[in-house]
Amino acid sequence: MIFGNSASGKSTRAKQLCAAEGLAHLDLDTLAWEPSKPPERRLLKASQRDIEAFMACNDAWVIEGCYADLIERAMPEATHALFLDLPVAACVDNARRRPWEPHKYASKQAQDENLNRLIEWIREYDDRTDTFSRAAHRALYDAFSGNKAVLTSNDMHISAF
């Protein structure tokens, strides 16, 4: 499991691990939201069923996202947890340099049009008390009894993991 603030590097780390280890990858952004405008969260049970199906179909996987309520569903099956606890400023910098994510946005322009809202969201990380907050992610990390690590910068490696 990989979790942390928006633009903390979750997808990048997940893709690297999956490529290096031959793991299946689940980005929770792909199943957490209804395809509506404005965006609306799917029912928690529906997303959890999709996570369960993914885990049942894949022996070795990485599940990543900022949704503590969804990551929590994977915890009993997970062997490792990686909490990307970068400073908010580093996440903002990552967001500004983020390449186009075609699985989330119809175009690079559409992604860029959302950038100011995303940066505002990232900056609220420490103040929020919801499933997307640093407090929720810290609680997940603290509750996990398997192998775990916290990364606090983009430059840190997980060799000690």
mmCIF file of N, CA and C in Angstrom, residues 28-156:
data_model
loop_
_atom_site.group_PDB
_atom_site.id
_atom_site.type_symbol
_atom_site.label_atom_id
_atom_site.label_comp_id
_atom_site.label_asym_id
_atom_site.label_seq_id
_atom_site.Cartn_x
_atom_site.Cartn_y
_atom_site.Cartn_z
ATOM 1 N N LEU A 28 -6.284 4.086 -6.823
ATOM 2 C CA LEU A 28 -7.626 4.229 -6.258
ATOM 3 C C LEU A 28 -8.433 5.361 -6.873
ATOM 4 N N ASP A 29 -7.762 6.323 -7.521
ATOM 5 C CA ASP A 29 -8.496 7.377 -8.224
ATOM 6 C C ASP A 29 -9.432 6.781 -9.277
ATOM 7 N N THR A 30 -9.069 5.627 -9.823
ATOM 8 C CA THR A 30 -9.858 5.031 -10.906
ATOM 9 C C THR A 30 -11.159 4.410 -10.425
ATOM 10 N N LEU A 31 -11.315 4.194 -9.117
ATOM 11 C CA LEU A 31 -12.553 3.565 -8.644
ATOM 12 C C LEU A 31 -13.225 4.304 -7.492
ATOM 13 N N ALA A 32 -12.681 5.432 -7.102
ATOM 14 C CA ALA A 32 -13.230 6.181 -5.963
ATOM 15 C C ALA A 32 -14.332 7.164 -6.341
ATOM 16 N N TRP A 33 -14.443 7.484 -7.630
ATOM 17 C CA TRP A 33 -15.336 8.557 -8.054
ATOM 18 C C TRP A 33 -16.351 8.097 -9.089
ATOM 19 N N GLU A 34 -17.526 8.680 -9.014
ATOM 20 C CA GLU A 34 -18.539 8.501 -10.061
ATOM 21 C C GLU A 34 -18.114 9.332 -11.272
ATOM 22 N N PRO A 35 -18.445 8.869 -12.463
ATOM 23 C CA PRO A 35 -18.089 9.653 -13.660
ATOM 24 C C PRO A 35 -19.089 10.787 -13.898
ATOM 25 N N SER A 36 -19.182 11.697 -12.945
ATOM 26 C CA SER A 36 -20.159 12.783 -13.029
ATOM 27 C C SER A 36 -19.470 14.124 -12.888
ATOM 28 N N LYS A 37 -20.161 15.145 -13.277
ATOM 29 C CA LYS A 37 -19.702 16.520 -13.101
ATOM 30 C C LYS A 37 -20.725 17.227 -12.236
ATOM 31 N N PRO A 38 -20.387 17.839 -11.137
ATOM 32 C CA PRO A 38 -19.064 17.788 -10.526
ATOM 33 C C PRO A 38 -18.759 16.393 -9.977
ATOM 34 N N PRO A 39 -17.492 16.116 -9.726
ATOM 35 C CA PRO A 39 -17.120 14.792 -9.233
ATOM 36 C C PRO A 39 -17.825 14.453 -7.920
ATOM 37 N N GLU A 40 -18.200 13.200 -7.789
ATOM 38 C CA GLU A 40 -18.884 12.718 -6.589
ATOM 39 C C GLU A 40 -18.305 11.359 -6.224
ATOM 40 N N ARG A 41 -18.009 11.155 -4.951
ATOM 41 C CA ARG A 41 -17.457 9.878 -4.507
ATOM 42 C C ARG A 41 -18.453 8.756 -4.742
ATOM 43 N N ARG A 42 -17.954 7.620 -5.173
ATOM 44 C CA ARG A 42 -18.773 6.417 -5.268
ATOM 45 C C ARG A 42 -19.117 5.956 -3.864
ATOM 46 N N LEU A 43 -20.125 5.119 -3.764
ATOM 47 C CA LEU A 43 -20.435 4.525 -2.477
ATOM 48 C C LEU A 43 -19.225 3.731 -2.001
ATOM 49 N N LEU A 44 -18.900 3.858 -0.738
ATOM 50 C CA LEU A 44 -17.738 3.200 -0.170
ATOM 51 C C LEU A 44 -17.767 1.694 -0.414
ATOM 52 N N LYS A 45 -18.913 1.082 -0.222
ATOM 53 C CA LYS A 45 -19.024 -0.372 -0.413
ATOM 54 C C LYS A 45 -18.732 -0.783 -1.856
ATOM 55 N N ALA A 46 -19.137 0.020 -2.820
ATOM 56 C CA ALA A 46 -18.872 -0.294 -4.227
ATOM 57 C C ALA A 46 -17.371 -0.242 -4.506
ATOM 58 N N SER A 47 -16.695 0.783 -4.013
ATOM 59 C CA SER A 47 -15.250 0.879 -4.191
ATOM 60 C C SER A 47 -14.537 -0.254 -3.468
ATOM 61 N N GLN A 48 -14.994 -0.592 -2.275
ATOM 62 C CA GLN A 48 -14.381 -1.683 -1.521
ATOM 63 C C GLN A 48 -14.533 -3.021 -2.255
ATOM 64 N N ARG A 49 -15.678 -3.244 -2.879
ATOM 65 C CA ARG A 49 -15.869 -4.482 -3.666
ATOM 66 C C ARG A 49 -14.878 -4.550 -4.814
ATOM 67 N N ASP A 50 -14.626 -3.415 -5.464
ATOM 68 C CA ASP A 50 -13.647 -3.383 -6.552
ATOM 69 C C ASP A 50 -12.233 -3.679 -6.039
ATOM 70 N N ILE A 51 -11.900 -3.172 -4.873
ATOM 71 C CA ILE A 51 -10.594 -3.455 -4.272
ATOM 72 C C ILE A 51 -10.487 -4.939 -3.962
ATOM 73 N N GLU A 52 -11.525 -5.511 -3.380
ATOM 74 C CA GLU A 52 -11.529 -6.939 -3.068
ATOM 75 C C GLU A 52 -11.369 -7.780 -4.331
ATOM 76 N N ALA A 53 -12.054 -7.402 -5.397
ATOM 77 C CA ALA A 53 -11.934 -8.134 -6.664
ATOM 78 C C ALA A 53 -10.512 -8.032 -7.217
ATOM 79 N N PHE A 54 -9.926 -6.849 -7.140
ATOM 80 C CA PHE A 54 -8.551 -6.658 -7.603
ATOM 81 C C PHE A 54 -7.595 -7.555 -6.825
ATOM 82 N N MET A 55 -7.717 -7.568 -5.508
ATOM 83 C CA MET A 55 -6.818 -8.378 -4.692
ATOM 84 C C MET A 55 -7.033 -9.871 -4.942
ATOM 85 N N ALA A 56 -8.277 -10.269 -5.183
ATOM 86 C CA ALA A 56 -8.571 -11.679 -5.442
ATOM 87 C C ALA A 56 -7.978 -12.150 -6.763
ATOM 88 N N CYS A 57 -7.864 -11.246 -7.726
ATOM 89 C CA CYS A 57 -7.353 -11.590 -9.058
ATOM 90 C C CYS A 57 -5.838 -11.449 -9.179
ATOM 91 N N ASN A 58 -5.193 -10.872 -8.179
ATOM 92 C CA ASN A 58 -3.755 -10.604 -8.264
ATOM 93 C C ASN A 58 -3.072 -11.044 -6.972
ATOM 94 N N ASP A 59 -2.103 -11.913 -7.116
ATOM 95 C CA ASP A 59 -1.371 -12.393 -5.936
ATOM 96 C C ASP A 59 -0.416 -11.350 -5.378
ATOM 97 N N ALA A 60 0.156 -10.546 -6.244
ATOM 98 C CA ALA A 60 1.139 -9.539 -5.829
ATOM 99 C C ALA A 60 0.741 -8.202 -6.429
ATOM 100 N N TRP A 61 0.606 -7.192 -5.606
ATOM 101 C CA TRP A 61 0.039 -5.929 -6.073
ATOM 102 C C TRP A 61 0.560 -4.738 -5.280
ATOM 103 N N VAL A 62 0.291 -3.560 -5.855
ATOM 104 C CA VAL A 62 0.451 -2.279 -5.176
ATOM 105 C C VAL A 62 -0.866 -1.536 -5.345
ATOM 106 N N ILE A 63 -1.423 -1.113 -4.236
ATOM 107 C CA ILE A 63 -2.623 -0.274 -4.239
ATOM 108 C C ILE A 63 -2.192 1.083 -3.702
ATOM 109 N N GLU A 64 -2.517 2.139 -4.438
ATOM 110 C CA GLU A 64 -2.070 3.469 -4.013
ATOM 111 C C GLU A 64 -3.177 4.497 -4.147
ATOM 112 N N GLY A 65 -3.137 5.453 -3.212
ATOM 113 C CA GLY A 65 -4.086 6.546 -3.250
ATOM 114 C C GLY A 65 -4.064 7.351 -1.966
ATOM 115 N N CYS A 66 -4.880 8.371 -1.936
ATOM 116 C CA CYS A 66 -4.951 9.246 -0.764
ATOM 117 C C CYS A 66 -6.196 8.960 0.079
ATOM 118 N N TYR A 67 -6.906 7.888 -0.230
ATOM 119 C CA TYR A 67 -8.187 7.553 0.398
ATOM 120 C C TYR A 67 -7.968 6.604 1.566
ATOM 121 N N ALA A 68 -7.836 7.128 2.776
ATOM 122 C CA ALA A 68 -7.603 6.263 3.937
ATOM 123 C C ALA A 68 -8.735 5.255 4.097
ATOM 124 N N ASP A 69 -9.962 5.648 3.780
ATOM 125 C CA ASP A 69 -11.085 4.733 3.931
ATOM 126 C C ASP A 69 -11.016 3.555 2.953
ATOM 127 N N LEU A 70 -10.355 3.727 1.820
ATOM 128 C CA LEU A 70 -10.192 2.631 0.861
ATOM 129 C C LEU A 70 -8.907 1.844 1.129
ATOM 130 N N ILE A 71 -7.828 2.542 1.449
ATOM 131 C CA ILE A 71 -6.574 1.866 1.788
ATOM 132 C C ILE A 71 -6.814 0.922 2.961
ATOM 133 N N GLU A 72 -7.627 1.347 3.896
ATOM 134 C CA GLU A 72 -7.929 0.539 5.076
ATOM 135 C C GLU A 72 -8.459 -0.843 4.686
ATOM 136 N N ARG A 73 -9.211 -0.914 3.583
ATOM 137 C CA ARG A 73 -9.743 -2.199 3.134
ATOM 138 C C ARG A 73 -8.635 -3.151 2.696
ATOM 139 N N ALA A 74 -7.543 -2.618 2.182
ATOM 140 C CA ALA A 74 -6.441 -3.463 1.715
ATOM 141 C C ALA A 74 -5.497 -3.864 2.851
ATOM 142 N N MET A 75 -5.554 -3.210 3.981
ATOM 143 C CA MET A 75 -4.593 -3.446 5.058
ATOM 144 C C MET A 75 -4.477 -4.910 5.490
ATOM 145 N N PRO A 76 -5.575 -5.619 5.681
ATOM 146 C CA PRO A 76 -5.431 -7.010 6.144
ATOM 147 C C PRO A 76 -4.689 -7.923 5.154
ATOM 148 N N GLU A 77 -4.685 -7.560 3.892
ATOM 149 C CA GLU A 77 -4.034 -8.368 2.858
ATOM 150 C C GLU A 77 -2.643 -7.865 2.504
ATOM 151 N N ALA A 78 -2.299 -6.677 2.946
ATOM 152 C CA ALA A 78 -1.035 -6.043 2.555
ATOM 153 C C ALA A 78 0.132 -6.577 3.378
ATOM 154 N N THR A 79 1.300 -6.606 2.747
ATOM 155 C CA THR A 79 2.527 -7.001 3.432
ATOM 156 C C THR A 79 3.411 -5.797 3.742
ATOM 157 N N HIS A 80 3.211 -4.696 3.012
ATOM 158 C CA HIS A 80 4.039 -3.499 3.169
ATOM 159 C C HIS A 80 3.156 -2.251 3.091
ATOM 160 N N ALA A 81 3.555 -1.228 3.821
ATOM 161 C CA ALA A 81 2.894 0.077 3.754
ATOM 162 C C ALA A 81 3.960 1.154 3.597
ATOM 163 N N LEU A 82 3.727 2.041 2.667
ATOM 164 C CA LEU A 82 4.636 3.154 2.420
ATOM 165 C C LEU A 82 3.836 4.449 2.542
ATOM 166 N N PHE A 83 4.159 5.242 3.542
ATOM 167 C CA PHE A 83 3.505 6.526 3.799
ATOM 168 C C PHE A 83 4.409 7.615 3.245
ATOM 169 N N LEU A 84 3.947 8.280 2.193
ATOM 170 C CA LEU A 84 4.691 9.393 1.604
ATOM 171 C C LEU A 84 4.266 10.661 2.337
ATOM 172 N N ASP A 85 5.042 11.017 3.322
ATOM 173 C CA ASP A 85 4.724 12.131 4.215
ATOM 174 C C ASP A 85 5.613 13.330 3.890
ATOM 175 N N LEU A 86 5.541 13.771 2.645
ATOM 176 C CA LEU A 86 6.333 14.900 2.184
ATOM 177 C C LEU A 86 5.774 16.217 2.715
ATOM 178 N N PRO A 87 6.636 17.219 2.856
ATOM 179 C CA PRO A 87 6.117 18.541 3.199
ATOM 180 C C PRO A 87 5.140 19.017 2.121
ATOM 181 N N VAL A 88 4.174 19.796 2.517
ATOM 182 C CA VAL A 88 3.164 20.301 1.589
ATOM 183 C C VAL A 88 3.820 21.039 0.421
ATOM 184 N N ALA A 89 4.858 21.816 0.691
ATOM 185 C CA ALA A 89 5.529 22.569 -0.379
ATOM 186 C C ALA A 89 6.093 21.628 -1.448
ATOM 187 N N ALA A 90 6.619 20.487 -1.049
ATOM 188 C CA ALA A 90 7.148 19.523 -2.022
ATOM 189 C C ALA A 90 6.017 18.936 -2.872
ATOM 190 N N CYS A 91 4.872 18.702 -2.267
ATOM 191 C CA CYS A 91 3.715 18.192 -3.018
ATOM 192 C C CYS A 91 3.220 19.234 -4.025
ATOM 193 N N VAL A 92 3.217 20.500 -3.624
ATOM 194 C CA VAL A 92 2.822 21.576 -4.543
ATOM 195 C C VAL A 92 3.785 21.619 -5.723
ATOM 196 N N ASP A 93 5.088 21.522 -5.453
ATOM 197 C CA ASP A 93 6.075 21.501 -6.546
ATOM 198 C C ASP A 93 5.842 20.301 -7.466
ATOM 199 N N ASN A 94 5.580 19.139 -6.888
ATOM 200 C CA ASN A 94 5.293 17.943 -7.697
ATOM 201 C C ASN A 94 4.063 18.168 -8.575
ATOM 202 N N ALA A 95 3.039 18.781 -8.016
ATOM 203 C CA ALA A 95 1.806 19.025 -8.776
ATOM 204 C C ALA A 95 2.067 19.935 -9.969
ATOM 205 N N ARG A 96 2.890 20.926 -9.772
ATOM 206 C CA ARG A 96 3.202 21.868 -10.855
ATOM 207 C C ARG A 96 3.998 21.192 -11.974
ATOM 208 N N ARG A 97 4.777 20.158 -11.644
ATOM 209 C CA ARG A 97 5.606 19.455 -12.627
ATOM 210 C C ARG A 97 4.959 18.162 -13.141
ATOM 211 N N ARG A 98 3.766 17.855 -12.676
ATOM 212 C CA ARG A 98 3.101 16.592 -13.010
ATOM 213 C C ARG A 98 2.841 16.487 -14.510
ATOM 214 N N PRO A 99 3.234 15.374 -15.118
ATOM 215 C CA PRO A 99 2.895 15.172 -16.531
ATOM 216 C C PRO A 99 1.397 14.902 -16.677
ATOM 217 N N TRP A 100 0.926 14.978 -17.888
ATOM 218 C CA TRP A 100 -0.491 14.720 -18.158
ATOM 219 C C TRP A 100 -0.855 13.301 -17.730
ATOM 220 N N GLU A 101 -1.976 13.193 -17.034
ATOM 221 C CA GLU A 101 -2.496 11.899 -16.577
ATOM 222 C C GLU A 101 -3.760 11.578 -17.383
ATOM 223 N N PRO A 102 -3.599 10.887 -18.507
ATOM 224 C CA PRO A 102 -4.740 10.652 -19.388
ATOM 225 C C PRO A 102 -5.855 9.795 -18.773
ATOM 226 N N HIS A 103 -5.549 9.022 -17.732
ATOM 227 C CA HIS A 103 -6.593 8.231 -17.084
ATOM 228 C C HIS A 103 -7.449 9.077 -16.143
ATOM 229 N N LYS A 104 -7.045 10.332 -15.925
ATOM 230 C CA LYS A 104 -7.805 11.227 -15.051
ATOM 231 C C LYS A 104 -8.401 12.420 -15.790
ATOM 232 N N TYR A 105 -7.712 12.870 -16.870
ATOM 233 C CA TYR A 105 -8.130 14.082 -17.582
ATOM 234 C C TYR A 105 -8.169 13.834 -19.077
ATOM 235 N N ALA A 106 -9.119 14.470 -19.743
ATOM 236 C CA ALA A 106 -9.272 14.310 -21.188
ATOM 237 C C ALA A 106 -8.109 14.920 -21.965
ATOM 238 N N SER A 107 -7.454 15.929 -21.389
ATOM 239 C CA SER A 107 -6.339 16.588 -22.066
ATOM 240 C C SER A 107 -5.415 17.209 -21.025
ATOM 241 N N LYS A 108 -4.212 17.560 -21.452
ATOM 242 C CA LYS A 108 -3.268 18.265 -20.572
ATOM 243 C C LYS A 108 -3.854 19.614 -20.169
ATOM 244 N N GLN A 109 -4.556 20.247 -21.101
ATOM 245 C CA GLN A 109 -5.190 21.537 -20.804
ATOM 246 C C GLN A 109 -6.228 21.385 -19.688
ATOM 247 N N ALA A 110 -7.044 20.337 -19.754
ATOM 248 C CA ALA A 110 -8.049 20.109 -18.711
ATOM 249 C C ALA A 110 -7.374 19.874 -17.356
ATOM 250 N N GLN A 111 -6.268 19.152 -17.370
ATOM 251 C CA GLN A 111 -5.522 18.927 -16.135
ATOM 252 C C GLN A 111 -4.984 20.244 -15.593
ATOM 253 N N ASP A 112 -4.402 21.055 -16.471
ATOM 254 C CA ASP A 112 -3.837 22.340 -16.048
ATOM 255 C C ASP A 112 -4.909 23.293 -15.528
ATOM 256 N N GLU A 113 -6.117 23.213 -16.089
ATOM 257 C CA GLU A 113 -7.218 24.057 -15.620
ATOM 258 C C GLU A 113 -7.604 23.720 -14.191
ATOM 259 N N ASN A 114 -7.311 22.506 -13.746
ATOM 260 C CA ASN A 114 -7.622 22.069 -12.391
ATOM 261 C C ASN A 114 -6.468 22.307 -11.407
ATOM 262 N N LEU A 115 -5.324 22.789 -11.894
ATOM 263 C CA LEU A 115 -4.123 22.877 -11.076
ATOM 264 C C LEU A 115 -4.304 23.782 -9.850
ATOM 265 N N ASN A 116 -4.891 24.939 -10.002
ATOM 266 C CA ASN A 116 -5.056 25.834 -8.845
ATOM 267 C C ASN A 116 -5.918 25.196 -7.761
ATOM 268 N N ARG A 117 -6.978 24.515 -8.178
ATOM 269 C CA ARG A 117 -7.839 23.827 -7.202
ATOM 270 C C ARG A 117 -7.066 22.705 -6.514
ATOM 271 N N LEU A 118 -6.262 21.963 -7.288
ATOM 272 C CA LEU A 118 -5.452 20.888 -6.719
ATOM 273 C C LEU A 118 -4.450 21.434 -5.703
ATOM 274 N N ILE A 119 -3.797 22.530 -6.032
ATOM 275 C CA ILE A 119 -2.820 23.118 -5.115
ATOM 276 C C ILE A 119 -3.496 23.572 -3.827
ATOM 277 N N GLU A 120 -4.668 24.160 -3.940
ATOM 278 C CA GLU A 120 -5.420 24.546 -2.738
ATOM 279 C C GLU A 120 -5.721 23.314 -1.883
ATOM 280 N N TRP A 121 -6.137 22.231 -2.529
ATOM 281 C CA TRP A 121 -6.447 20.969 -1.856
ATOM 282 C C TRP A 121 -5.200 20.426 -1.141
ATOM 283 N N ILE A 122 -4.078 20.430 -1.820
ATOM 284 C CA ILE A 122 -2.826 19.943 -1.251
ATOM 285 C C ILE A 122 -2.468 20.751 -0.005
ATOM 286 N N ARG A 123 -2.627 22.051 -0.073
ATOM 287 C CA ARG A 123 -2.266 22.933 1.045
ATOM 288 C C ARG A 123 -3.155 22.731 2.272
ATOM 289 N N GLU A 124 -4.318 22.129 2.103
ATOM 290 C CA GLU A 124 -5.242 21.886 3.218
ATOM 291 C C GLU A 124 -4.947 20.580 3.965
ATOM 292 N N TYR A 125 -3.940 19.836 3.521
ATOM 293 C CA TYR A 125 -3.646 18.498 4.033
ATOM 294 C C TYR A 125 -3.528 18.435 5.555
ATOM 295 N N ASP A 126 -2.800 19.344 6.147
ATOM 296 C CA ASP A 126 -2.601 19.324 7.597
ATOM 297 C C ASP A 126 -3.828 19.779 8.375
ATOM 298 N N ASP A 127 -4.695 20.559 7.753
ATOM 299 C CA ASP A 127 -5.861 21.112 8.439
ATOM 300 C C ASP A 127 -7.102 20.231 8.332
ATOM 301 N N ARG A 128 -7.147 19.391 7.306
ATOM 302 C CA ARG A 128 -8.314 18.537 7.123
ATOM 303 C C ARG A 128 -8.374 17.462 8.208
ATOM 304 N N THR A 129 -9.573 16.951 8.428
ATOM 305 C CA THR A 129 -9.769 15.839 9.370
ATOM 306 C C THR A 129 -10.464 14.674 8.677
ATOM 307 N N ASP A 130 -10.545 14.722 7.356
ATOM 308 C CA ASP A 130 -11.258 13.703 6.585
ATOM 309 C C ASP A 130 -10.336 12.545 6.205
ATOM 310 N N THR A 131 -10.827 11.682 5.363
ATOM 311 C CA THR A 131 -10.103 10.493 4.910
ATOM 312 C C THR A 131 -8.868 10.823 4.076
ATOM 313 N N PHE A 132 -8.738 12.067 3.633
ATOM 314 C CA PHE A 132 -7.623 12.513 2.801
ATOM 315 C C PHE A 132 -6.537 13.238 3.608
ATOM 316 N N SER A 133 -6.661 13.311 4.895
ATOM 317 C CA SER A 133 -5.800 14.150 5.730
ATOM 318 C C SER A 133 -4.520 13.445 6.172
ATOM 319 N N ARG A 134 -3.549 14.253 6.576
ATOM 320 C CA ARG A 134 -2.321 13.692 7.153
ATOM 321 C C ARG A 134 -2.664 12.879 8.401
ATOM 322 N N ALA A 135 -3.610 13.348 9.205
ATOM 323 C CA ALA A 135 -3.991 12.619 10.418
ATOM 324 C C ALA A 135 -4.540 11.230 10.073
ATOM 325 N N ALA A 136 -5.360 11.134 9.040
ATOM 326 C CA ALA A 136 -5.904 9.834 8.639
ATOM 327 C C ALA A 136 -4.799 8.924 8.121
ATOM 328 N N HIS A 137 -3.866 9.473 7.372
ATOM 329 C CA HIS A 137 -2.759 8.678 6.845
ATOM 330 C C HIS A 137 -1.826 8.229 7.970
ATOM 331 N N ARG A 138 -1.562 9.086 8.915
ATOM 332 C CA ARG A 138 -0.723 8.719 10.062
ATOM 333 C C ARG A 138 -1.392 7.590 10.854
ATOM 334 N N ALA A 139 -2.716 7.680 11.034
ATOM 335 C CA ALA A 139 -3.430 6.628 11.766
ATOM 336 C C ALA A 139 -3.329 5.283 11.024
ATOM 337 N N LEU A 140 -3.444 5.302 9.690
ATOM 338 C CA LEU A 140 -3.268 4.073 8.907
ATOM 339 C C LEU A 140 -1.880 3.490 9.138
ATOM 340 N N TYR A 141 -0.893 4.339 9.017
ATOM 341 C CA TYR A 141 0.491 3.903 9.187
ATOM 342 C C TYR A 141 0.701 3.304 10.579
ATOM 343 N N ASP A 142 0.229 4.001 11.595
ATOM 344 C CA ASP A 142 0.421 3.541 12.968
ATOM 345 C C ASP A 142 -0.294 2.212 13.222
ATOM 346 N N ALA A 143 -1.437 1.992 12.585
ATOM 347 C CA ALA A 143 -2.214 0.766 12.796
ATOM 348 C C ALA A 143 -1.663 -0.437 12.034
ATOM 349 N N PHE A 144 -0.854 -0.196 11.008
ATOM 350 C CA PHE A 144 -0.357 -1.291 10.182
ATOM 351 C C PHE A 144 0.767 -2.024 10.908
ATOM 352 N N SER A 145 0.668 -3.355 10.980
ATOM 353 C CA SER A 145 1.656 -4.126 11.738
ATOM 354 C C SER A 145 2.695 -4.810 10.854
ATOM 355 N N GLY A 146 2.581 -4.677 9.541
ATOM 356 C CA GLY A 146 3.556 -5.287 8.636
ATOM 357 C C GLY A 146 4.772 -4.403 8.432
ATOM 358 N N ASN A 147 5.558 -4.730 7.414
ATOM 359 C CA ASN A 147 6.714 -3.904 7.056
ATOM 360 C C ASN A 147 6.220 -2.536 6.608
ATOM 361 N N LYS A 148 6.838 -1.487 7.136
ATOM 362 C CA LYS A 148 6.377 -0.153 6.779
ATOM 363 C C LYS A 148 7.509 0.838 6.829
ATOM 364 N N ALA A 149 7.318 1.926 6.070
ATOM 365 C CA ALA A 149 8.304 2.993 6.006
ATOM 366 C C ALA A 149 7.593 4.306 5.733
ATOM 367 N N VAL A 150 8.218 5.385 6.175
ATOM 368 C CA VAL A 150 7.754 6.739 5.901
ATOM 369 C C VAL A 150 8.835 7.425 5.077
ATOM 370 N N LEU A 151 8.436 8.023 3.964
ATOM 371 C CA LEU A 151 9.358 8.824 3.160
ATOM 372 C C LEU A 151 8.944 10.283 3.293
ATOM 373 N N THR A 152 9.923 11.139 3.564
ATOM 374 C CA THR A 152 9.634 12.552 3.788
ATOM 375 C C THR A 152 10.218 13.460 2.713
ATOM 376 N N SER A 153 10.783 12.856 1.650
ATOM 377 C CA SER A 153 11.247 13.658 0.522
ATOM 378 C C SER A 153 11.214 12.813 -0.742
ATOM 379 N N ASN A 154 11.189 13.497 -1.873
ATOM 380 C CA ASN A 154 11.197 12.809 -3.165
ATOM 381 C C ASN A 154 12.477 12.016 -3.381
ATOM 382 N N ASP A 155 13.555 12.404 -2.721
ATOM 383 C CA ASP A 155 14.863 11.805 -2.945
ATOM 384 C C ASP A 155 15.112 10.551 -2.114
ATOM 385 N N MET A 156 14.246 10.277 -1.158
ATOM 386 C CA MET A 156 14.452 9.107 -0.299
ATOM 387 C C MET A 156 14.164 7.823 -1.063
#
